[in-house]
Coordinates of C-alpha atoms in Angstrom, one line a residue:
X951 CA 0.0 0.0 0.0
X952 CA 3.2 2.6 1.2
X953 CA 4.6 2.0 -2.4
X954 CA 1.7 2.3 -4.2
X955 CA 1.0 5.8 -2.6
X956 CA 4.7 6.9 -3.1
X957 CA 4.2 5.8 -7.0
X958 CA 1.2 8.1 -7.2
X959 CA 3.0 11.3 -5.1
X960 CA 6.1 10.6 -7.7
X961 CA 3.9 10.4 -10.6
X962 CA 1.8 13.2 -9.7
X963 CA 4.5 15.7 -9.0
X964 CA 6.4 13.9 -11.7
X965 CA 9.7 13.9 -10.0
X966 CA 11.4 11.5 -7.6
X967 CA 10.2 11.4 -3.8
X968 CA 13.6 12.8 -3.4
X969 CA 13.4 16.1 -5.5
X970 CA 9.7 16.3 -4.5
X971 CA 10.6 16.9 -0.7
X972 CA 13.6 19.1 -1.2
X973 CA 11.6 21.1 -3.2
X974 CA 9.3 21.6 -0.6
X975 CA 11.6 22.2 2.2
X976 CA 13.5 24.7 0.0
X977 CA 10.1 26.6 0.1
X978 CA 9.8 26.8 3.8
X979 CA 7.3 24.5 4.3
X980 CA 7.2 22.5 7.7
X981 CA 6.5 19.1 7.9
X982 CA 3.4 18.9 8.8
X983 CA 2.2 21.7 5.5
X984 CA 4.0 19.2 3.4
X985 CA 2.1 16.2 4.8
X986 CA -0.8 18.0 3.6
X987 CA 0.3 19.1 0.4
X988 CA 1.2 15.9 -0.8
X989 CA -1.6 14.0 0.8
X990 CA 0.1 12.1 3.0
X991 CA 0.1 11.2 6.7
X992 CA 3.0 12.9 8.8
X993 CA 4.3 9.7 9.5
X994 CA 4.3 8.1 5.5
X995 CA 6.2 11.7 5.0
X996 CA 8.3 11.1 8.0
X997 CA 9.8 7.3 7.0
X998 CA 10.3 8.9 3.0
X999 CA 12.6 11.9 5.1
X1000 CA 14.2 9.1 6.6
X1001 CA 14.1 7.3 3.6
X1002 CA 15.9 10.1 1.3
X1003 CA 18.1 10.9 3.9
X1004 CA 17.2 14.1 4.0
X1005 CA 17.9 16.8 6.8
X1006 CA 14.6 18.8 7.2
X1007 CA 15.0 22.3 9.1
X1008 CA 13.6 22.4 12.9
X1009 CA 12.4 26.1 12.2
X1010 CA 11.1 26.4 8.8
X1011 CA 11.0 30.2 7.3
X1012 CA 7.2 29.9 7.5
X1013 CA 7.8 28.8 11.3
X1014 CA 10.1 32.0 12.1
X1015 CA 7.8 34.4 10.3
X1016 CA 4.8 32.8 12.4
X1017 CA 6.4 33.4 15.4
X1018 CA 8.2 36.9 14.8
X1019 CA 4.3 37.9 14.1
X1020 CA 2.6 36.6 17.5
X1021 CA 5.3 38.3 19.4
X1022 CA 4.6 41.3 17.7
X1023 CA 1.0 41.1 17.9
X1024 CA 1.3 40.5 21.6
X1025 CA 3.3 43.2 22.8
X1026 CA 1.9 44.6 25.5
X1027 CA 3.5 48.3 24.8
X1028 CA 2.4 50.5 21.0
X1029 CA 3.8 53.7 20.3
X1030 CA 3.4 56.6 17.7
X1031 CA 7.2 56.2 16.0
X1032 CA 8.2 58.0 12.9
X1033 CA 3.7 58.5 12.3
X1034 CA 3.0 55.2 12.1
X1035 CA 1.6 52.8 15.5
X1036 CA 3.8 50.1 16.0
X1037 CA 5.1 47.6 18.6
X1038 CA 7.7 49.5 21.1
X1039 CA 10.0 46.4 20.0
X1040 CA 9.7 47.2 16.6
X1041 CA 10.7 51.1 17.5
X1042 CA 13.3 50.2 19.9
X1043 CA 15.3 47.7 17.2
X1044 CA 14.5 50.6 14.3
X1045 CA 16.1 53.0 16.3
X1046 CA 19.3 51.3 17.6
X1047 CA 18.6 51.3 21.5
X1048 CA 18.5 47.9 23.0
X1049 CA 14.7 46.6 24.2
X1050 CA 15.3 46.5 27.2
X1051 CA 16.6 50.6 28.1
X1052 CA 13.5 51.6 26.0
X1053 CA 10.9 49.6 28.4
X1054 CA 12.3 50.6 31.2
X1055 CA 11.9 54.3 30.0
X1056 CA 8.2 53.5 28.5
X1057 CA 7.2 51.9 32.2
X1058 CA 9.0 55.1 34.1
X1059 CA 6.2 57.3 31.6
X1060 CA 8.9 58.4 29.1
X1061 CA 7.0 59.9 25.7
X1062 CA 8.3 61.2 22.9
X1063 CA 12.2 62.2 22.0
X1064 CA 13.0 60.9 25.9
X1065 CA 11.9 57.8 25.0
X1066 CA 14.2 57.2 21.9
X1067 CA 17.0 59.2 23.4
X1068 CA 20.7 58.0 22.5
X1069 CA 22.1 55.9 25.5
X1070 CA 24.3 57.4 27.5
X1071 CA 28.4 56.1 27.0
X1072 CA 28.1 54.3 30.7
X1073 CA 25.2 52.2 30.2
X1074 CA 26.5 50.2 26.9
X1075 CA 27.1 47.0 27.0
X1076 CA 30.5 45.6 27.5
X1077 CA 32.6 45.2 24.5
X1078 CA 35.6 46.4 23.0
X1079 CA 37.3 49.6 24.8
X1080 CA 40.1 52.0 23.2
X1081 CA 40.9 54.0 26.5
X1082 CA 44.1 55.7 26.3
X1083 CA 45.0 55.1 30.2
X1084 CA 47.8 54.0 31.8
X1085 CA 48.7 51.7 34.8
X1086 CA 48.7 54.7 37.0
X1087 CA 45.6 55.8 35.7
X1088 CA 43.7 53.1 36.0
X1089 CA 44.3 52.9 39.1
X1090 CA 43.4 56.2 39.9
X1091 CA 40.0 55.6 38.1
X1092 CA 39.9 52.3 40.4
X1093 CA 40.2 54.3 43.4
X1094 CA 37.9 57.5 42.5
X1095 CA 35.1 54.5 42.4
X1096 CA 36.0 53.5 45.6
X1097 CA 35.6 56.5 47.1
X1098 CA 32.3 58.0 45.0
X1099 CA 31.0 54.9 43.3
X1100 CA 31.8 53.5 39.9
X1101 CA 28.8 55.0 38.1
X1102 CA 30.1 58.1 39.5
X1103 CA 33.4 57.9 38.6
X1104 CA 32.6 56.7 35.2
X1105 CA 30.6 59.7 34.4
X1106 CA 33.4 62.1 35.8
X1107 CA 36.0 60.4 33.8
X1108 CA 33.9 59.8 30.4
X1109 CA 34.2 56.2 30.4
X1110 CA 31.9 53.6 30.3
X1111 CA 31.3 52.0 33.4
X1112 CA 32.0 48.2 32.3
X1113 CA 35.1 49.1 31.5
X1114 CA 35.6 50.8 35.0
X1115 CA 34.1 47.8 36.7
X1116 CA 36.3 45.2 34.4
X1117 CA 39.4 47.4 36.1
X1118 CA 38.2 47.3 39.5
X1119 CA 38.1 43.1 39.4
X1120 CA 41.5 43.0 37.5
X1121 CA 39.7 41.6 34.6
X1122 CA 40.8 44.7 32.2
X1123 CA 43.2 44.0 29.4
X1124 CA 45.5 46.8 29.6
X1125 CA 47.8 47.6 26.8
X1126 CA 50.8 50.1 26.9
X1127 CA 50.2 53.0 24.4
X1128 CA 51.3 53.7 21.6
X1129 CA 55.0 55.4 21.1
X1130 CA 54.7 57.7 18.4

């Protein structure tokens, strides 16, 4: 009965069951849509996978769209950005400025400019620094934030507070500078 169905999918589409089912998984299609479009159970589709030896995608493109939609169309938070309504994830990642900074200004009752405002230097995430310290200087920094607090001393000194915390715990990578 299995090969006489898998003659009539083959002769239908008028390809091998091989080509027929890359074909559909080239399209996006999970496994389940191409069950249906061939008429198949998921399981006669599964063994032919198996079969072909084929390696079908967990997350089809159809699945990713799906669920980039539903998280969209639940968002609790809409704002007016750039005249159009939209989800405040949408604006956030449009504008540059990490979800989670523009929530927390949306929740404190930020509107507006406020709520897209650049980020200030201290509150980006760790990454790659080029701070033209030295030894000495770091250690300075190191022990202005002992005495007034790193954010503090980060904003005093114009650097970003990762970078002043990374010092503090010894994990900072310090080059000598450059002799020009």
């Amino acid at each position: 009965m299995a090969r006489h169905v898998l003659a009539e999918v083959e002769e239908r589409h008028g390809a091998p069951i091989g080509a027929i089912l890359k074909g559909l998984m080239e399209e996006g299609l999970n496994k389940q849509s191409a069950s249906e479009r061939l008429g198949v159970t998921k399981n006669t589709l599964l063994r032919w996978i198996k079969k072909c030896n084929i390696d079908w995608p967990i997350y089809t493109l159809e699945h990713s769209r799906k669920r980039q939609n539903n998280l969209r169309e639940r968002s609790l938070y809409h704002v007016e950005h750039n005249g159009e309504t939209k989800p405040l994830f949408d604006a956030a990642k449009e504008e540059g400025i990490p979800y989670n900074v523009v929530l927390d200004r949306y929740k404190r009752g930020e509107r507006g400019s406020r709520l897209f405002r650049p980020v200030r230097e201290y509150r980006k995430p760790p990454g790659s620094y080029e701070i033209n310290f030295t030894p000495e200087d770091w250690n300075l920094a190191c022990e202005l934030a002992e005495e007034i607090g790193t954010k503090r001393a980060a904003q005093k000194l114009n650097i970003p507070m990762s970078a002043l915390t990374l010092a503090r715990n010894g994990l900072l990578e310090t080059t000598a500078p450059r002799a020009e």
